[in-house]
mmCIF file of C-alpha atoms in Angstrom:
data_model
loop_
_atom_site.group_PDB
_atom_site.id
_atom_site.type_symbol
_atom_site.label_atom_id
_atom_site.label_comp_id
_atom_site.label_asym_id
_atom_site.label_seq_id
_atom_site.Cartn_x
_atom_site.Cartn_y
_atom_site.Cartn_z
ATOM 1 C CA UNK A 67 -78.475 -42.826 62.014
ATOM 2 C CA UNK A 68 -78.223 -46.358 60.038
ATOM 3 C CA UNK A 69 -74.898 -46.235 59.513
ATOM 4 C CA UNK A 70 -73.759 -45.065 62.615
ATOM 5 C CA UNK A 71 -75.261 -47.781 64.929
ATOM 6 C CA UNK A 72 -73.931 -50.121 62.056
ATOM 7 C CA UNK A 73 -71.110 -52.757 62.728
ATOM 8 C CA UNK A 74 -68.859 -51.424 59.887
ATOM 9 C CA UNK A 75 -65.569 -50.678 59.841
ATOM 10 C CA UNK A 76 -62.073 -50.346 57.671
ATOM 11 C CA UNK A 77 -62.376 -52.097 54.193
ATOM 12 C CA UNK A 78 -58.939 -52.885 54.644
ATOM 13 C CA UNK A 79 -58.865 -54.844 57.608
ATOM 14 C CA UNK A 80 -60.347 -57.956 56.720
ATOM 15 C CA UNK A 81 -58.988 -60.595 59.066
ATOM 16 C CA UNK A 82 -60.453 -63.436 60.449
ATOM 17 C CA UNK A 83 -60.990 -63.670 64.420
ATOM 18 C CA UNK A 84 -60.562 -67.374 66.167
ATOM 19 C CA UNK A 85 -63.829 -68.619 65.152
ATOM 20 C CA UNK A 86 -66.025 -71.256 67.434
ATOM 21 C CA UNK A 87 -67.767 -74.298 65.899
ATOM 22 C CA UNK A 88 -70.936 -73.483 63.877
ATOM 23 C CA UNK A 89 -74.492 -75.149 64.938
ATOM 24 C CA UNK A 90 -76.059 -77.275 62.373
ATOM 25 C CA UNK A 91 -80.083 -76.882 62.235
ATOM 26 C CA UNK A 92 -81.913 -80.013 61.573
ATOM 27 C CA UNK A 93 -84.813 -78.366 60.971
ATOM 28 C CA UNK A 94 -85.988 -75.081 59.650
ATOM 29 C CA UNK A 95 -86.781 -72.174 62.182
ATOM 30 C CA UNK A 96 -90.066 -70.584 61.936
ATOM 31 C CA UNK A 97 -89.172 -67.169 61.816
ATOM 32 C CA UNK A 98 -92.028 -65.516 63.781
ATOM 33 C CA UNK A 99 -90.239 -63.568 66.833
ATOM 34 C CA UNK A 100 -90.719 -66.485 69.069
ATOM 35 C CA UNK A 101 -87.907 -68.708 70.544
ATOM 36 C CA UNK A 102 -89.023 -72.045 70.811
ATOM 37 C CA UNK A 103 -86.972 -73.295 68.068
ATOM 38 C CA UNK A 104 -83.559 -72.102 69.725
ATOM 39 C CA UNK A 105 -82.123 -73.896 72.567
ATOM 40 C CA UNK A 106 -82.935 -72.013 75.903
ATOM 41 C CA UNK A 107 -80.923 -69.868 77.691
ATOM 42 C CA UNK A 108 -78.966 -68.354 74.433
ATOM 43 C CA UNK A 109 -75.877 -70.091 74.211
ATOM 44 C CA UNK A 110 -73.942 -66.518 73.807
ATOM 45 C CA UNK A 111 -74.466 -63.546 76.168
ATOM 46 C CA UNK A 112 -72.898 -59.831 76.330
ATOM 47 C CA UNK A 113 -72.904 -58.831 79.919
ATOM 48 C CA UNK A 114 -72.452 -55.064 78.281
ATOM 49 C CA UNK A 115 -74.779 -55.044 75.745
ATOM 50 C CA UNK A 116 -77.108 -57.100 78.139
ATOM 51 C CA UNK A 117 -78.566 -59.311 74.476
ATOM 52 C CA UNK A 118 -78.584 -62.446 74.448
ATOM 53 C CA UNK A 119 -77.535 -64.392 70.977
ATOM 54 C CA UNK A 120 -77.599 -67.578 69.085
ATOM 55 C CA UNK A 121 -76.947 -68.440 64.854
ATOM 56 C CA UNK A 122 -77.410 -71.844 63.057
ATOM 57 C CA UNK A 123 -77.436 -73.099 59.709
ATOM 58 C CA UNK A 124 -78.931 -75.646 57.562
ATOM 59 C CA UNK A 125 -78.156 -76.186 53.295
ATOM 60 C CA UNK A 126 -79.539 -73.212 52.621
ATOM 61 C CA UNK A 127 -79.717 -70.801 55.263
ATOM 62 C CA UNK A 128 -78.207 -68.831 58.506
ATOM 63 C CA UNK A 129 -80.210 -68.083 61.021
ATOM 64 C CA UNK A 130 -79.985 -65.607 63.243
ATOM 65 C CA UNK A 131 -81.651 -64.630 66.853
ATOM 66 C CA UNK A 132 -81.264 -62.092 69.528
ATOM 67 C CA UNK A 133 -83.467 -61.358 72.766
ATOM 68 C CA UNK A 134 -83.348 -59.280 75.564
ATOM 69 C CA UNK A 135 -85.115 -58.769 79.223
ATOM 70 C CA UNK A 136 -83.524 -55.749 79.867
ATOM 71 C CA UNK A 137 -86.030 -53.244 79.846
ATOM 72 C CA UNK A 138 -83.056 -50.312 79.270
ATOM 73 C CA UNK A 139 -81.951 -52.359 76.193
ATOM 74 C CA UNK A 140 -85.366 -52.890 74.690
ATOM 75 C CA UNK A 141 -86.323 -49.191 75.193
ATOM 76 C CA UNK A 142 -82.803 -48.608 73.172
ATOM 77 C CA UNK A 143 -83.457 -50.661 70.427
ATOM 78 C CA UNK A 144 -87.210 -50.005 69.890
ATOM 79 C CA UNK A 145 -86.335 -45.853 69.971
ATOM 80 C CA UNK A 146 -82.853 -46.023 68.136
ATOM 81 C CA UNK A 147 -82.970 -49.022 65.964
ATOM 82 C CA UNK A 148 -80.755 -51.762 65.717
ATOM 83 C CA UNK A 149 -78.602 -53.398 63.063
ATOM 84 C CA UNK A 150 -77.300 -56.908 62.564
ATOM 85 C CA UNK A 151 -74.424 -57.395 60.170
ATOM 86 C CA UNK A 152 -72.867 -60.530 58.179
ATOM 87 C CA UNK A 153 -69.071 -60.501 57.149
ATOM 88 C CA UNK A 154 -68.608 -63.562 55.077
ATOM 89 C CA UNK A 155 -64.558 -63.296 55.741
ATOM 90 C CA UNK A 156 -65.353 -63.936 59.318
ATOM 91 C CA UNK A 157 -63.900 -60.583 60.076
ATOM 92 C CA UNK A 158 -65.497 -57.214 60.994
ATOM 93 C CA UNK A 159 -65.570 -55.732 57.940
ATOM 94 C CA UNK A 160 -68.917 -56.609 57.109
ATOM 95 C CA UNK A 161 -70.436 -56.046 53.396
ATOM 96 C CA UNK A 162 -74.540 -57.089 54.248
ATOM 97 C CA UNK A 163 -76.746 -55.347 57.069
ATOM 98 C CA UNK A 164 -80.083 -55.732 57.644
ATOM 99 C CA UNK A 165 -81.645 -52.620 59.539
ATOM 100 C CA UNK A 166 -84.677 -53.875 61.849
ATOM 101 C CA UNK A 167 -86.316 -52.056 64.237
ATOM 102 C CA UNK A 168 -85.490 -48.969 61.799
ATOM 103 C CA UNK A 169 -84.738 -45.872 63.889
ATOM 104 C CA UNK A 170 -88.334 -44.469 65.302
ATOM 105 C CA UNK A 171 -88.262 -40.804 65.259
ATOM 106 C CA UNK A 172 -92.295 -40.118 64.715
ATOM 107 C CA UNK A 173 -93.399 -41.770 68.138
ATOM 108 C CA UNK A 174 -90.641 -41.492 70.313
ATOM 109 C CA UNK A 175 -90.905 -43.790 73.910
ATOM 110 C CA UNK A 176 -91.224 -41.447 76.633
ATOM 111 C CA UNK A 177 -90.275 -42.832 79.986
ATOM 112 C CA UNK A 178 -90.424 -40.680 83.026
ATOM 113 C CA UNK A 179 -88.677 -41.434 86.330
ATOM 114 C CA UNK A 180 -92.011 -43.268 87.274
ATOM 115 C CA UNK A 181 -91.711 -45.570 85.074
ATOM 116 C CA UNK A 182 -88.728 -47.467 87.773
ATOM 117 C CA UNK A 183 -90.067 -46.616 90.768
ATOM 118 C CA UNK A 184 -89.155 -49.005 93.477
ATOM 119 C CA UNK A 185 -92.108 -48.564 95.707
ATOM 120 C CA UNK A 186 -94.914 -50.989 96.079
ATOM 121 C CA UNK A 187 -98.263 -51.301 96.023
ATOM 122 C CA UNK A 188 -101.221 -50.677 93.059
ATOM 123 C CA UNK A 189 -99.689 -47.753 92.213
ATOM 124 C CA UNK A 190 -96.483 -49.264 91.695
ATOM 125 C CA UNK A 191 -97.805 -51.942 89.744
ATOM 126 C CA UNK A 192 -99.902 -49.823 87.030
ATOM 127 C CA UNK A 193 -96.874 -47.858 86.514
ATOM 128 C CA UNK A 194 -95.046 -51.391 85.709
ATOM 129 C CA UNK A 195 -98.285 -52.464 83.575
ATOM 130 C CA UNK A 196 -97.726 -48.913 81.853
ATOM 131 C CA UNK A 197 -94.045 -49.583 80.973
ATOM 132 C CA UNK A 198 -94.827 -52.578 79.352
ATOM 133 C CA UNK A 199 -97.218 -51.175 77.975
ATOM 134 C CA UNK A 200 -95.471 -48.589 76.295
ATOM 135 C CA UNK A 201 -92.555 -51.840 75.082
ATOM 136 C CA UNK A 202 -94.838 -54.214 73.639
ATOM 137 C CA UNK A 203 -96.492 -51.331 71.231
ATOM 138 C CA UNK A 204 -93.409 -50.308 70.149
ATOM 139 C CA UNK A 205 -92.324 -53.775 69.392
ATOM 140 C CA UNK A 206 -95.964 -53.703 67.705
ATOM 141 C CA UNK A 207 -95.497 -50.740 65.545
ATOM 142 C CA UNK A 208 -91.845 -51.662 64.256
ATOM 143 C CA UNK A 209 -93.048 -53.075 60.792
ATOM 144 C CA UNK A 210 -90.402 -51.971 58.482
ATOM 145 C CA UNK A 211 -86.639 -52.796 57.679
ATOM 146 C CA UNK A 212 -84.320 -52.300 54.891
ATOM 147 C CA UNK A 213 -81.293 -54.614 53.993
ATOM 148 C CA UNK A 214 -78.534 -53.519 51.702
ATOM 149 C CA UNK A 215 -75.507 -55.597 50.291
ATOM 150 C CA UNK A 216 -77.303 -58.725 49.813
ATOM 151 C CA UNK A 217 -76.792 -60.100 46.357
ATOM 152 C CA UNK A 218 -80.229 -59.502 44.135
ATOM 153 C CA UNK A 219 -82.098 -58.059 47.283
ATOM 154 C CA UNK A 220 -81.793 -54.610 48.651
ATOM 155 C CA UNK A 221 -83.728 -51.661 49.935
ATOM 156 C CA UNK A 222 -86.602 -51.055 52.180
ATOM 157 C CA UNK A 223 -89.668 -53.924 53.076
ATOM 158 C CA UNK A 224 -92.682 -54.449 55.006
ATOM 159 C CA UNK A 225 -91.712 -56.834 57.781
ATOM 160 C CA UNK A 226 -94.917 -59.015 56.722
ATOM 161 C CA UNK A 227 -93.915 -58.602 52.710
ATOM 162 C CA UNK A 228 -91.924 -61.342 50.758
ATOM 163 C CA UNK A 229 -88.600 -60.094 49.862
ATOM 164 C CA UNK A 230 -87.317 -61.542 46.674
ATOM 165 C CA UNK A 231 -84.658 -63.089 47.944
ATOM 166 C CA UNK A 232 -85.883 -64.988 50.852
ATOM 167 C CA UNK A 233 -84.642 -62.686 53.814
ATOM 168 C CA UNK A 234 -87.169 -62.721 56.388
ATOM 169 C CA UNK A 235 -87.207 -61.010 60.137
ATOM 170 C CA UNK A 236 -89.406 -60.831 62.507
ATOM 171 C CA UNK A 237 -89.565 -59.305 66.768
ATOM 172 C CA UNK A 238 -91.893 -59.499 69.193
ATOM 173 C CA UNK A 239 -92.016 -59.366 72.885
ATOM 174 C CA UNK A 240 -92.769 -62.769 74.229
ATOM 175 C CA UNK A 241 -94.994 -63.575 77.496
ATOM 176 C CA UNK A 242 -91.845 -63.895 79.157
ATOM 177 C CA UNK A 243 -91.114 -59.702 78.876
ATOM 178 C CA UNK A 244 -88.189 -60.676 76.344
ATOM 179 C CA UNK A 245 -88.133 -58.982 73.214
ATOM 180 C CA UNK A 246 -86.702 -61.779 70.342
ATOM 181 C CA UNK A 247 -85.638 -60.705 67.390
ATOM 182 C CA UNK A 248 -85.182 -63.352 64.615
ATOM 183 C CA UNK A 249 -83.938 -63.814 61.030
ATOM 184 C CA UNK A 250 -83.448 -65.931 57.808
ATOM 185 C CA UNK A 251 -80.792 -65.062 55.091
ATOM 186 C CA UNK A 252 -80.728 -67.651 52.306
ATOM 187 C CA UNK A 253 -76.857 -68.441 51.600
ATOM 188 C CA UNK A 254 -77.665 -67.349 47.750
ATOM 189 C CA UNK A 255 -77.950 -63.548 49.204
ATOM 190 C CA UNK A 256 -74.215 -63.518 50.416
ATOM 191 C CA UNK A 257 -72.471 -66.429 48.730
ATOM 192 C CA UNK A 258 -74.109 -66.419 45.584
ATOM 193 C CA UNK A 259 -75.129 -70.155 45.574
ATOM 194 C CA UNK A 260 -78.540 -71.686 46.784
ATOM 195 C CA UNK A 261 -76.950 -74.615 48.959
ATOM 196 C CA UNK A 262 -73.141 -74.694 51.006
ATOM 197 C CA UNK A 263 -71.481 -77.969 50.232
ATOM 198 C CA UNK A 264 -69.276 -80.381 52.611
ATOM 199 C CA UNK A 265 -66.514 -78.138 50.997
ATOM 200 C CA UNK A 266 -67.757 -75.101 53.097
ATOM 201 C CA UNK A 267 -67.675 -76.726 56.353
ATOM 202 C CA UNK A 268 -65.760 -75.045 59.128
ATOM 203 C CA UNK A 269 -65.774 -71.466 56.556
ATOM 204 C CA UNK A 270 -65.220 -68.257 58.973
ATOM 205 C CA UNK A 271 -68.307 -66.023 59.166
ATOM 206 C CA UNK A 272 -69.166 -63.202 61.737
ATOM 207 C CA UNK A 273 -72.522 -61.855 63.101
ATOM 208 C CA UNK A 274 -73.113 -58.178 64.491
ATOM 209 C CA UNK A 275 -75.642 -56.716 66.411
ATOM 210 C CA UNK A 276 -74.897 -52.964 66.658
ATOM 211 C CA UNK A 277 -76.986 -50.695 69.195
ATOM 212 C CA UNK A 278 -77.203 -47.019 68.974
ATOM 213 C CA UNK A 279 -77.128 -45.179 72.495
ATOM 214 C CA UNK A 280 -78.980 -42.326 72.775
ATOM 215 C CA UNK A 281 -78.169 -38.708 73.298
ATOM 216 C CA UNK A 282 -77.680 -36.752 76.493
ATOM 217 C CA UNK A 283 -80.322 -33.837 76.821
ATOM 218 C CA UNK A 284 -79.149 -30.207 78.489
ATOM 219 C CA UNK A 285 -80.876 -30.622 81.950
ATOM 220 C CA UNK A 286 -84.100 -28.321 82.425
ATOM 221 C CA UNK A 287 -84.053 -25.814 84.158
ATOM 222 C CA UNK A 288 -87.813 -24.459 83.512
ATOM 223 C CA UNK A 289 -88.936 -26.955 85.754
ATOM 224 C CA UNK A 290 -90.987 -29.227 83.606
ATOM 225 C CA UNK A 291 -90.463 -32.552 82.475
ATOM 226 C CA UNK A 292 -90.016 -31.769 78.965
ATOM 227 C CA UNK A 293 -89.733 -34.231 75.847
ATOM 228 C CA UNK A 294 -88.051 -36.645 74.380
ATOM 229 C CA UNK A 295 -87.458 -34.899 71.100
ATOM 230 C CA UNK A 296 -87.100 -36.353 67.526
ATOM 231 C CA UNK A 297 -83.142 -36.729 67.917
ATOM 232 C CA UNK A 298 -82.989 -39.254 69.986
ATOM 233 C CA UNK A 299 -82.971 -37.403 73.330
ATOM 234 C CA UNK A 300 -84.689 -38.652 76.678
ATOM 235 C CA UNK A 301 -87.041 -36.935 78.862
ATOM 236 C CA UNK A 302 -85.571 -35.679 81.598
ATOM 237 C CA UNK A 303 -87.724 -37.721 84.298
ATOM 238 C CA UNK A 304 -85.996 -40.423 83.040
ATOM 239 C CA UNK A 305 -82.781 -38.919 82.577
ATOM 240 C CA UNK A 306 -82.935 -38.126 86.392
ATOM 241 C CA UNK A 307 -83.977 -41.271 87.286
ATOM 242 C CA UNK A 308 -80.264 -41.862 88.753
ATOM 243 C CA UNK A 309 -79.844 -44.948 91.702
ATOM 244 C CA UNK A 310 -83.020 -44.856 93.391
ATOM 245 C CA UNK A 311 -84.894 -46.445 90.537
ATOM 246 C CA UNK A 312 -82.988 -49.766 90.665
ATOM 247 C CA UNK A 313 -83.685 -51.487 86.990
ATOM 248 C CA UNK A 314 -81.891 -54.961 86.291
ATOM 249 C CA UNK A 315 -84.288 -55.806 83.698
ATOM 250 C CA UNK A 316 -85.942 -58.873 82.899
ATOM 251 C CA UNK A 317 -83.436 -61.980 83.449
ATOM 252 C CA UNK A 318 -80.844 -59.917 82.134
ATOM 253 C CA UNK A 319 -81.396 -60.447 78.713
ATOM 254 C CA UNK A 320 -81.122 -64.251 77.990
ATOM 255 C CA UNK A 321 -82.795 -66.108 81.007
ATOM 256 C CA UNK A 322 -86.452 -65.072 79.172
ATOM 257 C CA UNK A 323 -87.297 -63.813 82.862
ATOM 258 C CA UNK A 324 -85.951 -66.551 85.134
ATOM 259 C CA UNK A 325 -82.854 -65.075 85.653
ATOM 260 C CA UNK A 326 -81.479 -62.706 87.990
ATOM 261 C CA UNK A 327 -82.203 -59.230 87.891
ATOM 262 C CA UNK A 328 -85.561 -57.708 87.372
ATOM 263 C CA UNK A 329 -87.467 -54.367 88.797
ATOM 264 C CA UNK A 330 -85.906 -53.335 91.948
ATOM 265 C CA UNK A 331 -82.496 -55.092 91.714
ATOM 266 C CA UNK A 332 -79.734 -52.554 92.853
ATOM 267 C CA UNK A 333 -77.253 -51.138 90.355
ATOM 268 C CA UNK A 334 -75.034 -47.887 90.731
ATOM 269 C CA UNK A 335 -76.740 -46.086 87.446
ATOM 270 C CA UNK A 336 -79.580 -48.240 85.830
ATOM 271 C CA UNK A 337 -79.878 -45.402 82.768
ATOM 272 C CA UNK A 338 -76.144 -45.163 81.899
ATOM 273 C CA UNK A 339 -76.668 -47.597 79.404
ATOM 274 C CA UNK A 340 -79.120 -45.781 77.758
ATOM 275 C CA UNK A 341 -76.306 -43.536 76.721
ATOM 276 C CA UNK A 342 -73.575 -46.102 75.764
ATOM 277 C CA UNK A 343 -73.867 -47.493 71.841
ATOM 278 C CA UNK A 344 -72.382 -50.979 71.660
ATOM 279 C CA UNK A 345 -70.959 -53.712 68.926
ATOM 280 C CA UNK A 346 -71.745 -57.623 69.689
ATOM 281 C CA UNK A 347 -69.800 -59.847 67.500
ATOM 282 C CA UNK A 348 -69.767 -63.542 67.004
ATOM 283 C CA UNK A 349 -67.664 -65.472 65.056
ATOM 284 C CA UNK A 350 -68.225 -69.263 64.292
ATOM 285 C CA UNK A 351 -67.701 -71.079 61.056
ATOM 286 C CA UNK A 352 -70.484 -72.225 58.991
ATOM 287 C CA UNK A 353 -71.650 -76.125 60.147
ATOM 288 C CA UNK A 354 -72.684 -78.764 57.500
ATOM 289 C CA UNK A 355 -74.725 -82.127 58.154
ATOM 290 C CA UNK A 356 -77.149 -84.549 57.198
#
């Protein structure tokens, strides 16, 4: 399942994409699944992928961030997994992955139609409350990734252990509804060297975060709501929940809920994208300062 919601692709097509200026960080981010040390909204957005995005580097590290308000999205990576790939060639051919959520298969989310429903009143909200609910224990539960690649440090962690290289991630939902996702990868894990040098300024590097969709389930014709499943099916309430249930999600993914969209807002199929995987690249070259 890893490897097919990675970013990976031919080995022989290593070719550098028109790169944008990297951001030079001043001062260390706290990696602790919070965003107040990245500039707000995200500077990058993917209307598709509805996430949000942002990278920085200082001597000795990239960082990394991603968030999301789109309740769809966050249900997608908290069920499937997601993983965020590093091609040092500035290609997309990337050689280091770090897998985090990891794929959850023992407590699957299971979101009925009711979940979306567009009518008001207490019932309405508890439903909401429920949702959330449902998110932010997810988000709770996800304390494991692996990484493999990196120079010196692969294999499965604890999110709270010390790696022994110095990669550290971290995701949480913040009081906004957005789920951040955040990470450190010392420049010794994927160049081999503990500090860049005025010599490395402007050198192409890509990002990817890759999202696994999930799988269609055979409608039900027994007429109950049946499961999720362990293979990354839905249950059909939600399957079914089709135009009437109206889910924009929560600022769409970088406004950390002041943007548009939200419970309610109109859209042609708000659970399509629960069935569509998707890649998010960015491509910048690394930034050096004082």
């Amino acid at each position: 399942m890893i490897i097919a919601a990675s970013c990976g692709g031919s080995r022989h097509t290593k070719k550098s994409q028109a790169a944008m200026p990297g951001t030079w960080q001043k001062e260390p981010i706290v990696i602790d699944g919070d965003s107040k040390d990245w500039p707000s909204p995200y500077p990058n957005y993917d209307a598709k992928a509805k996430v949000a995005y942002a990278t920085s580097n200082d001597r000795e590290n990239l960082y990394i961030t991603m968030e999301t308000g789109d309740e769809i999205t966050q249900i997608k990576i908290l069920k499937q997994g997601m993983t965020v790939s590093i091609d040092t060639s500035g290609g997309k051919s990337p050689d280091f992955n770090i897998n985090y959520p990891l794929p959850n298969d023992i407590d699957p989310i299971d979101i009925s139609k009711k979940d979306f429903t567009q009518d008001k009143g207490d019932q309405s909200l508890y439903e909401n409350k429920r949702l959330d609910q449902k998110i932010n224990k997810s988000a709770q539960d996800a304390n494991q990734f692996s990484i493999d690649g990196f120079i010196k440090c692969n294999g499965g962690f604890m999110v709270k252990q010390t790696t022994p290289c110095g990669i550290q991630v971290r995701m949480s939902i913040d009081e906004y509804k957005e789920l951040v996702w955040e990470a450190v990868i010392p420049f010794k894990t994927i160049y081999g060297k503990d500090t860049i040098s005025a010599a490395d300024a402007g050198k192409h590097i890509s990002v990817c975060f890759a999202l696994k969709s999930f799988k269609k389930e055979p409608k039900n014709t027994s007429g109950d709501n049946g499961g999720g499943g362990n293979n990354g099916g839905i249950n059909n309430g939600m399957a079914g929940a089709g135009t009437n249930s109206g889910m924009g999600g929560r600022g769409g993914g970088g406004g950390r809920g002041k943007g548009g969209g939200g419970r309610g807002a109109q859209a042609e199929d708000p659970m399509q994208s629960l069935y569509e995987s998707s890649k998010t690249w960015k491509f910048f070259g690394i930034a050096y300062g004082k």
